[in-house]
CSV table of C-alpha atoms and ligand atoms in Angstrom, one decimal:
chain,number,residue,atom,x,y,z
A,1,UNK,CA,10.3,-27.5,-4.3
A,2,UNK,CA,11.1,-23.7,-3.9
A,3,UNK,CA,14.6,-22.5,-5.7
A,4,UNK,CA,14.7,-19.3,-4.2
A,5,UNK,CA,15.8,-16.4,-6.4
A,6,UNK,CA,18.0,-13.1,-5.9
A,7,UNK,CA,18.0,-9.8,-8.0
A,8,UNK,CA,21.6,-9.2,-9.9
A,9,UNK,CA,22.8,-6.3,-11.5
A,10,UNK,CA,23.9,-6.3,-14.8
A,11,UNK,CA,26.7,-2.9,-14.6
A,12,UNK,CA,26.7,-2.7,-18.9
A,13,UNK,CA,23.1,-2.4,-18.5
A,14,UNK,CA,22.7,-0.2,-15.9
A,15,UNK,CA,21.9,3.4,-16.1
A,16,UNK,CA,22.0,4.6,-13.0
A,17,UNK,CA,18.5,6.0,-12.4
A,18,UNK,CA,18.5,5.0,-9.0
A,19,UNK,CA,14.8,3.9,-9.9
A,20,UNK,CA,15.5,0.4,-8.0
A,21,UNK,CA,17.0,2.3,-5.0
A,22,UNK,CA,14.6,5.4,-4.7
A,23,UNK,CA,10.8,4.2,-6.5
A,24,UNK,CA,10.6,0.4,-6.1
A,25,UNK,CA,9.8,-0.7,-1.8
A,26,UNK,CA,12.5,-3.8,-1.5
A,27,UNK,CA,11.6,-5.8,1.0
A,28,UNK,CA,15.2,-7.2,1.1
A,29,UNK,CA,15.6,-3.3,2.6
A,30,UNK,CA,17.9,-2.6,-0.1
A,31,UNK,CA,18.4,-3.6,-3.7
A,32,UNK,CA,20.9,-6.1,-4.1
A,33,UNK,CA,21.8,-7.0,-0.8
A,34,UNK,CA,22.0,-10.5,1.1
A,35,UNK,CA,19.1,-9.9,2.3
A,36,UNK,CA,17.0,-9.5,-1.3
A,37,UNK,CA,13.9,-12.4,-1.4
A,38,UNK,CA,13.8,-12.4,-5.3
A,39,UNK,CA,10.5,-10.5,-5.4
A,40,UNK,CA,11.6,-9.1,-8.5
A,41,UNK,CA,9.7,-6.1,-8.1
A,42,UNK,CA,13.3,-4.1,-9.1
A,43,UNK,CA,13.5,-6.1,-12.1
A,44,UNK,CA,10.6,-4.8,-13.5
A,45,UNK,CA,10.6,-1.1,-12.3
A,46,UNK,CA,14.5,-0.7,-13.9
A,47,UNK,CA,14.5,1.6,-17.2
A,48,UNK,CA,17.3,0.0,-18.4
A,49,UNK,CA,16.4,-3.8,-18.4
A,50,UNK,CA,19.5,-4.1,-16.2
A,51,UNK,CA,18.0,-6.6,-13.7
A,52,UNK,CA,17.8,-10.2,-13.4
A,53,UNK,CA,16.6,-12.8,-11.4
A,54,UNK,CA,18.9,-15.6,-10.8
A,55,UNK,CA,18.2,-18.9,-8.7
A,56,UNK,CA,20.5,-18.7,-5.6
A,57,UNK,CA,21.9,-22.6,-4.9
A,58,UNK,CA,23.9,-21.3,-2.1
A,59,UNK,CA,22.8,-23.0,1.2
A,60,UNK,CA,19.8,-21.7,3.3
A,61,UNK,CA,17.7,-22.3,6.4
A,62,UNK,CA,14.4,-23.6,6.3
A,63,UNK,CA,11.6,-21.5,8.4
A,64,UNK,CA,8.6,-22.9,9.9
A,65,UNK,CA,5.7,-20.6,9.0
A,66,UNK,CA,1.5,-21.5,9.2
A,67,UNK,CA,-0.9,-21.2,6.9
A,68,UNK,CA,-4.3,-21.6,7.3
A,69,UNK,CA,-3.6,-24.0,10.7
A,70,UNK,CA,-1.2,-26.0,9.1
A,71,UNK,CA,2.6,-26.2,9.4
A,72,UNK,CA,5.1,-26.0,6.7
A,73,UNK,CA,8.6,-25.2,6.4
A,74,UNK,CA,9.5,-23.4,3.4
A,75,UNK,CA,13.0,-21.9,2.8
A,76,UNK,CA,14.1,-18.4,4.4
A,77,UNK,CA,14.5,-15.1,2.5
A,78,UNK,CA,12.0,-16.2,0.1
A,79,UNK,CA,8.5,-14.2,-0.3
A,80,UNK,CA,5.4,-14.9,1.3
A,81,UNK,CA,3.6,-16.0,-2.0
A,82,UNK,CA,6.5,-17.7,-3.0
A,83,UNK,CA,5.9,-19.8,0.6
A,84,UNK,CA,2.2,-20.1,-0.4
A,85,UNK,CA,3.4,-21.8,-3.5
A,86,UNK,CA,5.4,-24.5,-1.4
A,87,UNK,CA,2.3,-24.7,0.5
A,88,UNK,CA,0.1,-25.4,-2.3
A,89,UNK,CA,-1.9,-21.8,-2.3
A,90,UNK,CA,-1.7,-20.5,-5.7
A,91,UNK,CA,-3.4,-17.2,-6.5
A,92,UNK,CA,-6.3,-17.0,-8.5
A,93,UNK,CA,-5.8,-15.4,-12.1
A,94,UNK,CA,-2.0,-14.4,-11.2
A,95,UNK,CA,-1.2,-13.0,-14.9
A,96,UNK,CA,-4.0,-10.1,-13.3
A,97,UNK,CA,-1.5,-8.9,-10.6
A,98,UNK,CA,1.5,-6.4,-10.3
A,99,UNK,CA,4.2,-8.3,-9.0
A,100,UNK,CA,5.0,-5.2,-7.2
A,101,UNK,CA,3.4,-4.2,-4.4
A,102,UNK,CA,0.9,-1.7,-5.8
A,103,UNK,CA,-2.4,-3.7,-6.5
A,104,UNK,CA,-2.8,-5.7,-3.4
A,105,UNK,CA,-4.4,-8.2,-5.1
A,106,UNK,CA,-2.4,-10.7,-3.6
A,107,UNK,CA,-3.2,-9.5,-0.1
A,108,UNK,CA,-2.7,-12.2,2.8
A,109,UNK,CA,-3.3,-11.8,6.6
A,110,UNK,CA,0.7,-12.4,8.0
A,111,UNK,CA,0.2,-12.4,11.9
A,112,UNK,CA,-3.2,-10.5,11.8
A,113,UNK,CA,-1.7,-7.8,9.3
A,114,UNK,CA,-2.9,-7.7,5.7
A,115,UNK,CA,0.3,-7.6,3.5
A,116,UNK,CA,0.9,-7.8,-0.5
A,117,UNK,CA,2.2,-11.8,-0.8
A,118,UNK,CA,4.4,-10.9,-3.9
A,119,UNK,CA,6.7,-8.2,-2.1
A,120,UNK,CA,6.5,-9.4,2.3
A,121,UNK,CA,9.3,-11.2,3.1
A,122,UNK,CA,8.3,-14.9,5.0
A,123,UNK,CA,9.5,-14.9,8.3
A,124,UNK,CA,9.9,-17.8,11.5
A,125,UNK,CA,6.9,-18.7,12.7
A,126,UNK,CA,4.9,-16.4,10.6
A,127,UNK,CA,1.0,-17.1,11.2
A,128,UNK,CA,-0.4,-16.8,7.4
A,129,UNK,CA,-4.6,-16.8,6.4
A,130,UNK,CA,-5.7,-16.5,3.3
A,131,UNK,CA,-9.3,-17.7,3.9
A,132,UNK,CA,-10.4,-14.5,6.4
A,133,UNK,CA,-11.8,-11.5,4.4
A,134,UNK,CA,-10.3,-8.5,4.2
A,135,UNK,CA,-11.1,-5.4,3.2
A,136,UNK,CA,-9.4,-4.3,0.4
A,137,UNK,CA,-6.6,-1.8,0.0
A,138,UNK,CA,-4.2,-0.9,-2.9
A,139,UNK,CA,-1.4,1.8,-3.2
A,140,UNK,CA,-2.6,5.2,-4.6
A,141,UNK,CA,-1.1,8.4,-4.8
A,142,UNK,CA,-1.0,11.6,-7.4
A,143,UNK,CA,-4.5,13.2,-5.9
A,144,UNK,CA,-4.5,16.3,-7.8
A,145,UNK,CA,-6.3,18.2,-10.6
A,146,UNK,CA,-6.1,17.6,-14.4
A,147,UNK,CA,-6.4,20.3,-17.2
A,148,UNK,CA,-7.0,18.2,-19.8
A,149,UNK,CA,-8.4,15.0,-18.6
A,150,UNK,CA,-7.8,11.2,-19.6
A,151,UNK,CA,-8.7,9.3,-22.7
A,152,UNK,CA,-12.5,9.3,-21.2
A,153,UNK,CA,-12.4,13.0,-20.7
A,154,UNK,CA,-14.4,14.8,-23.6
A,155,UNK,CA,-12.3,16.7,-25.3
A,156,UNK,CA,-15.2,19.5,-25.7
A,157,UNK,CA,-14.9,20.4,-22.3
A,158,UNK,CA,-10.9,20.9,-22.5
A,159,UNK,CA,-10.0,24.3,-21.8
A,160,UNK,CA,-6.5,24.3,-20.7
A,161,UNK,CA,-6.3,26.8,-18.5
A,162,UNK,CA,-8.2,25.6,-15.3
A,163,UNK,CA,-8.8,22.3,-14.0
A,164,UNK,CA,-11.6,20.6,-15.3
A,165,UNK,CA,-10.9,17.0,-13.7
A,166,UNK,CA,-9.2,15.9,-10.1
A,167,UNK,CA,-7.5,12.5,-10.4
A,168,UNK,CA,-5.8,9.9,-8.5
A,169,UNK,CA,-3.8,7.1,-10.0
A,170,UNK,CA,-3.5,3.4,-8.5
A,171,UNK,CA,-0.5,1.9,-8.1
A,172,UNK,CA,0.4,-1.8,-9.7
A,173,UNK,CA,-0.2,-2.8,-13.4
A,174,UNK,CA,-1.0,-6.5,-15.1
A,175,UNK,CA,1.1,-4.7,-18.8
A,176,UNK,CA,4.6,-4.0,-19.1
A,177,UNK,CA,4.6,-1.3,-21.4
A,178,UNK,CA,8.1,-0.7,-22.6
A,179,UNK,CA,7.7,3.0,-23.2
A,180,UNK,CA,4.8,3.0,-20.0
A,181,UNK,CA,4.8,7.0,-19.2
A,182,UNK,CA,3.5,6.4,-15.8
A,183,UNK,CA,6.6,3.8,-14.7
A,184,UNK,CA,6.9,5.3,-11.4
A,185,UNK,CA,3.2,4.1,-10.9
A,186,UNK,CA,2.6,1.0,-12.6
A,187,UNK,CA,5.7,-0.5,-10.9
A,188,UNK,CA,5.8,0.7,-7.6
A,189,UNK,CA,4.3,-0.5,-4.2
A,190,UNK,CA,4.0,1.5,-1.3
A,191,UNK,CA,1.2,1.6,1.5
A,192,UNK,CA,-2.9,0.4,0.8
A,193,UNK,CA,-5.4,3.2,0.6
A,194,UNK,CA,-8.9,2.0,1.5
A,195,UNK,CA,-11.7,2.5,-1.2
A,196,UNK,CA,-13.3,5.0,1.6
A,197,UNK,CA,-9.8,7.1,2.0
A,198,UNK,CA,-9.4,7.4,-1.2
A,199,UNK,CA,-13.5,8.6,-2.1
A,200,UNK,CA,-13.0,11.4,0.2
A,201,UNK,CA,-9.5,12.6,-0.7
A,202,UNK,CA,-11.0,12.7,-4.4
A,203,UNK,CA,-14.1,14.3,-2.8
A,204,UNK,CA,-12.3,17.1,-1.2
A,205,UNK,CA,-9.9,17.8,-4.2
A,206,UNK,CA,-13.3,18.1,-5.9
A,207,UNK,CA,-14.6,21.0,-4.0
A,208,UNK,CA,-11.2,22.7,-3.4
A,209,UNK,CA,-10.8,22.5,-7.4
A,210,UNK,CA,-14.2,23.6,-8.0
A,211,UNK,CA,-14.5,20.6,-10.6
A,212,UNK,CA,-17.3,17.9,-11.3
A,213,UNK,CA,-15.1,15.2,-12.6
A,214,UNK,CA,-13.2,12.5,-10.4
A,215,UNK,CA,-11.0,9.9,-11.9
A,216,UNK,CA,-9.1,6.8,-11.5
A,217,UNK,CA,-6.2,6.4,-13.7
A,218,UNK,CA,-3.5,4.5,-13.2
A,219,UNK,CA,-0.8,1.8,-13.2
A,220,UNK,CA,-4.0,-0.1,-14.3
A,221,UNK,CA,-6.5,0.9,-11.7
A,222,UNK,CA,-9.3,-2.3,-13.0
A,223,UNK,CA,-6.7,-4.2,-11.2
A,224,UNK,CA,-8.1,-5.1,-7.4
A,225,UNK,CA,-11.6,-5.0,-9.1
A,226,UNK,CA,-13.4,-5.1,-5.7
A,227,UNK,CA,-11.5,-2.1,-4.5
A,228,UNK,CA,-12.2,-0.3,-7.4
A,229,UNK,CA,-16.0,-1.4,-7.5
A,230,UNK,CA,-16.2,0.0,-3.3
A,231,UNK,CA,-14.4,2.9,-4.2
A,232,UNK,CA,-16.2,4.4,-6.9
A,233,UNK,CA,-19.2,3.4,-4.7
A,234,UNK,CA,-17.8,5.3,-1.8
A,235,UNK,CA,-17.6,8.0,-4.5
A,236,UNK,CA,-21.1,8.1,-5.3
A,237,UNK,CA,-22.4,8.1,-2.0
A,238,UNK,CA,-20.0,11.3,-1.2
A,239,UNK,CA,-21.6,13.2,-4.9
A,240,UNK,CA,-24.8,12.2,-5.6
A,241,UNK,CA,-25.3,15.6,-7.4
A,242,UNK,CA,-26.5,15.3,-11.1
A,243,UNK,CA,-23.5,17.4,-11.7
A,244,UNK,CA,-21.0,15.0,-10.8
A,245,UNK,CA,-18.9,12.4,-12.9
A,246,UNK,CA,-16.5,9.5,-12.5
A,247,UNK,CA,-14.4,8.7,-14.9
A,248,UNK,CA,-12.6,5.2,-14.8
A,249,UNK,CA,-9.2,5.6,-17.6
A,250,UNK,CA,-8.4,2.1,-18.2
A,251,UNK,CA,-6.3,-0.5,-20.6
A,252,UNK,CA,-9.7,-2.4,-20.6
A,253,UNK,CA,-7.8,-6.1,-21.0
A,254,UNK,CA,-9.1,-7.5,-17.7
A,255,UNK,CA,-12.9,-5.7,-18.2
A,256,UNK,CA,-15.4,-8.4,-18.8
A,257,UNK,CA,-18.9,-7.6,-19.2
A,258,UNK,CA,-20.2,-8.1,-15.7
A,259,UNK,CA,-17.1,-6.3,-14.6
A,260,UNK,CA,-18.6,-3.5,-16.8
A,261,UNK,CA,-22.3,-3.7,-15.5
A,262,UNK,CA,-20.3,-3.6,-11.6
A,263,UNK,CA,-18.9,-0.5,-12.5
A,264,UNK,CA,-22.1,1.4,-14.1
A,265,UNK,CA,-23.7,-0.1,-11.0
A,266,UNK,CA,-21.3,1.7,-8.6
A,267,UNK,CA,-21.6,4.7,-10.0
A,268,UNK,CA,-19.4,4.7,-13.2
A,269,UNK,CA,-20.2,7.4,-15.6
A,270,UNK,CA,-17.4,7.6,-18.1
A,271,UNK,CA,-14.7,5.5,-19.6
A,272,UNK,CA,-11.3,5.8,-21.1
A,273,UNK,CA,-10.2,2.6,-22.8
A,274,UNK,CA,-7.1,1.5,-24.6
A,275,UNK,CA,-7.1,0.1,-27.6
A,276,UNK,CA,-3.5,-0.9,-28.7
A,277,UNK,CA,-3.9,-2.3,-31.9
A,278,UNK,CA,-6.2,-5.1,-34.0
A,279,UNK,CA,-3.8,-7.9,-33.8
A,280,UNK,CA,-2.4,-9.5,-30.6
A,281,UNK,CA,1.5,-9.2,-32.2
A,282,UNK,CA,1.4,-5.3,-32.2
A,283,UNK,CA,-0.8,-5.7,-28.7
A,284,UNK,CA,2.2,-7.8,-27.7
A,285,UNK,CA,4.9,-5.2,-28.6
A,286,UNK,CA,3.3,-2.3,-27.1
A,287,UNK,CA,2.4,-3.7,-24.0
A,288,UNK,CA,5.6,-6.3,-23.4
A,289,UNK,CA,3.4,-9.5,-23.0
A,290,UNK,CA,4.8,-12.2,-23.9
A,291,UNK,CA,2.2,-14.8,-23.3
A,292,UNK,CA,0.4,-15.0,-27.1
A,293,UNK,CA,-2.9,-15.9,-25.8
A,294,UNK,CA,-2.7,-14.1,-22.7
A,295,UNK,CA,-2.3,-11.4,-24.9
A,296,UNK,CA,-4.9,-12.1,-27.4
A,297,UNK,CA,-7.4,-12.8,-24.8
A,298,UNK,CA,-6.3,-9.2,-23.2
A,299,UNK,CA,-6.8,-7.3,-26.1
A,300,UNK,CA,-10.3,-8.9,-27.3
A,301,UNK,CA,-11.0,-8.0,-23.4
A,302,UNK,CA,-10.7,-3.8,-24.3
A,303,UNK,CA,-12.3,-4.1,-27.9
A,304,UNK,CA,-15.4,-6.1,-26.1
A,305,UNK,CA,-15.8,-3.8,-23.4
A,306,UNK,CA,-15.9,-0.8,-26.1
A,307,UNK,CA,-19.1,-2.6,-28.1
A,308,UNK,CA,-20.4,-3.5,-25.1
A,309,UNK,CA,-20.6,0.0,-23.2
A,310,UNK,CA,-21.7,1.5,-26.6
A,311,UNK,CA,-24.4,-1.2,-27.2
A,312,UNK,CA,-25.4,-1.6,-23.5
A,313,UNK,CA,-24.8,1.4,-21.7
A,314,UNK,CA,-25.5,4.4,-24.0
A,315,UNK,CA,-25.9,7.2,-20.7
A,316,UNK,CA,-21.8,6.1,-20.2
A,317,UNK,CA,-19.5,8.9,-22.1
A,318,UNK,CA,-16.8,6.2,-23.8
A,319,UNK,CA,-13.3,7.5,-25.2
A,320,UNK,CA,-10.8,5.4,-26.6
A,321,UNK,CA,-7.1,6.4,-26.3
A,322,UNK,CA,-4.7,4.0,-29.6
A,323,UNK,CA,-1.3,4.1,-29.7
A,324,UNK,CA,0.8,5.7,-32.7
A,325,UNK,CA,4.5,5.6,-33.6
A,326,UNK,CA,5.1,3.6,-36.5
A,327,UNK,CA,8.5,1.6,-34.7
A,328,UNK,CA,5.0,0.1,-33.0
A,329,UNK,CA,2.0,-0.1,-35.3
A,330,UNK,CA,1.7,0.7,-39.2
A,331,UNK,CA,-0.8,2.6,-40.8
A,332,UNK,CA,-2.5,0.1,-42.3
A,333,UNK,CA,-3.2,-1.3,-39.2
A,334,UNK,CA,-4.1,1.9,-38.0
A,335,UNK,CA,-6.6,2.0,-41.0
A,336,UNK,CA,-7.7,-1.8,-39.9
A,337,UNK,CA,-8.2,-0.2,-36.4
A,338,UNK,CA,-10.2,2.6,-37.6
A,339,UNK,CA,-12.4,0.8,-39.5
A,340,UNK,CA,-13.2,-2.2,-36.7
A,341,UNK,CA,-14.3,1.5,-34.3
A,342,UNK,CA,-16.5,2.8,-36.6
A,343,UNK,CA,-18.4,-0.5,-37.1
A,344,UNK,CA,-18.7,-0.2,-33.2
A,345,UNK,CA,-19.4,3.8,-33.8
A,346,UNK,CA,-18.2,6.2,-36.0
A,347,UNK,CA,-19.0,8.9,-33.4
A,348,UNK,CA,-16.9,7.4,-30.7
A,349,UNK,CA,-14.3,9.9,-29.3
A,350,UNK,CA,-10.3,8.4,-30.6
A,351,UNK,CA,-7.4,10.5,-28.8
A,352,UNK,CA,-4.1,9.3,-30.5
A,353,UNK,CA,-1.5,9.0,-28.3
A,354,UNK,CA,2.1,9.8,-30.1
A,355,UNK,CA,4.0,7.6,-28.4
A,356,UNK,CA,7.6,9.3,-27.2
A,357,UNK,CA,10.4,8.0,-25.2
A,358,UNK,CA,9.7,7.3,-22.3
A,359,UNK,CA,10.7,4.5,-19.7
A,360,UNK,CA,12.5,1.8,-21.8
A,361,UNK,CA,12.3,2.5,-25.6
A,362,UNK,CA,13.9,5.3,-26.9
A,363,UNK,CA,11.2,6.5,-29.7
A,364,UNK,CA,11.3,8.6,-32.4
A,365,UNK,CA,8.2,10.8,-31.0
A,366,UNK,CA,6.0,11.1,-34.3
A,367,UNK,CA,6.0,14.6,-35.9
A,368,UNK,CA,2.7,16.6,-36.3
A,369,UNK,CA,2.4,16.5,-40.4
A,370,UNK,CA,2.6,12.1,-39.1
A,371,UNK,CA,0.0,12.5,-36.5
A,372,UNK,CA,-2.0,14.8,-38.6
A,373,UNK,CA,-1.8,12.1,-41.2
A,374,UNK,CA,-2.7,9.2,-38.5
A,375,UNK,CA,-6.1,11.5,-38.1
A,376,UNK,CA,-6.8,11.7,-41.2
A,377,UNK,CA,-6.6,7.8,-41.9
A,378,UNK,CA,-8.9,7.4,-39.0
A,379,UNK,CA,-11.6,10.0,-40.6
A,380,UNK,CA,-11.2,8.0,-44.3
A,381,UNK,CA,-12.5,4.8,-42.1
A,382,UNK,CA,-15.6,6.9,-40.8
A,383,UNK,CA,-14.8,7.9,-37.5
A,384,UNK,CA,-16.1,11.5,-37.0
A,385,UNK,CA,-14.5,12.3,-33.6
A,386,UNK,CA,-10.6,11.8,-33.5
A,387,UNK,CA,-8.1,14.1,-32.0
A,388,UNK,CA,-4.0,13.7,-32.0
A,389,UNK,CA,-2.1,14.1,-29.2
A,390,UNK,CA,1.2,16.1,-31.0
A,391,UNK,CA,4.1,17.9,-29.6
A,392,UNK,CA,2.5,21.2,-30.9
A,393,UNK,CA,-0.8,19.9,-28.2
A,394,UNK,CA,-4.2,18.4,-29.1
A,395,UNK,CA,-5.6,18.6,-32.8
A,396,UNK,CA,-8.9,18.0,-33.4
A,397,UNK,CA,-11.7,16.5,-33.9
B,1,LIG,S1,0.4,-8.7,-7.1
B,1,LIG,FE1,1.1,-8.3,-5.1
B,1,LIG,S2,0.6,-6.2,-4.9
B,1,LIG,FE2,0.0,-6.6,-6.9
């Protein structure tokens, strides 16, 4: 039994960004109106944590829709994977999806069309199959060049002032980061991007930028893993030079190690991974997941993959990108971080983010003499290669 849901607006709350009107794609066609489907997609793009989703008793029509040849009828205004549900079709590994349109994991054919489940609204008759491939497709945008680079970018080659990197950044993330800096990404949807489109826009920005590094970033672009395994394929076959390098920037809780040997396998040359924190509380309060073991398992998921690319893959450049602002993480955690990395490698590049405001937290960004201090904790737990990110720009290593 389906209690369909509808977004409401809580005006104390509200800020009025207009980020639920202008960034997130309603399929209702506008935010709060009859017509919303409870996608909730809104809910989690709002900066202000104004928006919830409330069950909606009022009275509704049923639709008839099929799926895979058989009939069901499933209330109206309710979202496709929300009908799936009803119908029994649950998707695989759902805590690895977006919610909002942007990964296109949850891609269904809907009268021959491939749509996103979690944001298509179900529809009278609608003809549904989820057993046909597809190819895969997921929302990208932000093709552009970079002078600085990602946390897998090595921060010898910084120059800052030319491009040493193009990037694009994938829609859709499985975190919700209260102080995200890439909101407008992470919870956004929009149209798919084959993996083929998106290896030759990157390809082209490459030779009109003059650069050898190409980059996925993200929202979380491991999301969609085999549209991230084609693309970076597509990529390779498009710069097979010596000279050329992909760089996948990643929060590394969903890579796995054969997800790890895919990506070297495709073409994968370097690798930014998060590492927010040793234990899964401060993982928890960074990222906004609430699920203890989800988050647990997520953050063992990014310390893994680190040992494992170091031990396994020596050829792939790895940088590692931890969180700092002490409303977040304490230095003695910081020091417990520091010291778990160096038994990995003590010559493994660290960038320090200082967190700021951004998004949904209104931080106290960290001051330099603080950051300088973080780096200096670091070095006292052997790590040889650490740089801060500080409002006065990049120190170190
Ligand atoms: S879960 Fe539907 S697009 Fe990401």
């Amino acid at each position: 039994m389906i209690m369909p849901c509808i977004a409401q607006r809580d005006q104390n709350l509200c800020i009025f960004c207009g980020a639920c009107r202008n960034s997130v794609t309603c399929p209702g066609g506008e935010v709060f109106s009859p017509d919303c489907i409870g996608c909730g997609a809104c809910r989690l793009a709002c900066p202000g944590s104004a928006i919830e989703l409330i069950e909606d008793r009022g009275r509704r029509k049923n639709v008839c829709i099929r799926v895979n040849g058989t009939i069901f009828s499933v209330p109206e205004k309710i979202t496709l994977k929300a009908a799936l549900l009803h119908a029994g079709i649950s998707f695989p590994h759902e805590e690895r999806h977006c919610g909002v349109g942007g990964c296109w994991c949850c891609a269904v054919l809907a009268d021959g069309n491939a749509v996103p489940a979690c944001i298509t609204c179900v529809r009278e008759g609608m003809v549904i199959d989820t057993e046909t491939y597809i190819e895969p497709g997921r929302v990208v945008t932000g093709f552009g060049p970079h002078m600085v680079g990602g946390v897998g970018t090595p921060v010898s080659i910084r120059n800052y002032s030319s491009p040493i990197e193009v990037a694009c950044f994938t829609h859709g993330c499985n975190l919700r980061c209260p102080q995200c800096q890439n909101h407008i990404m992470a919870f956004t949807g929009g149209l798919e991007m084959k993996p083929k489109e998106a290896a030759v826009m990157l390809s082209n920005m490459r030779r009109i930028f003059r650069v050898h590094r190409m980059a996925f970033s993200g929202g979380e672009c491991t999301l969609n893993r085999p549209w991230l395994i084609q693309a970076i394929g597509e990529l390779k076959k498009l710069n097979h030079d010596e000279k050329s390098r992909i760089h996948v920037d990643t929060n590394g809780s969903l890579l796995t190690e054969d997800y790890l040997d895919e990506l070297v396998g495709a073409g994968m040359t370097d690798a930014g991974i998060d590492l927010k924190g040793t234990r899964p509380a401060t993982f928890q309060r960074v990222t906004g997941i609430r699920d203890a073991e989800l988050a647990r398992s997520y953050l063992e998921n990014a310390w893994n993959s680190v040992k494992y690319l170091v031990e396994n893959h020596p050829h792939v450049f790895v940088g590692t990108g931890i969180p700092y602002n002490r409303a977040l993480i304490s230095k003695e955690e910081v020091l417990e971080l520091g010291e778990r990395l160096a038994r990995i490698s003590k010559t493994v590049q660290v960038c320090v983010l200082d967190y700021r405001p951004a998004f949904r937290l209104k931080l106290e960004q960290p001051a330099v003499e603080e950051m300088i201090e973080i780096k200096k904790i670091l070095n006292s737990a052997g790590l040889e290669n650490v740089f801060v990110q500080t409002s006065r720009g990049h120190i170190g290593p």
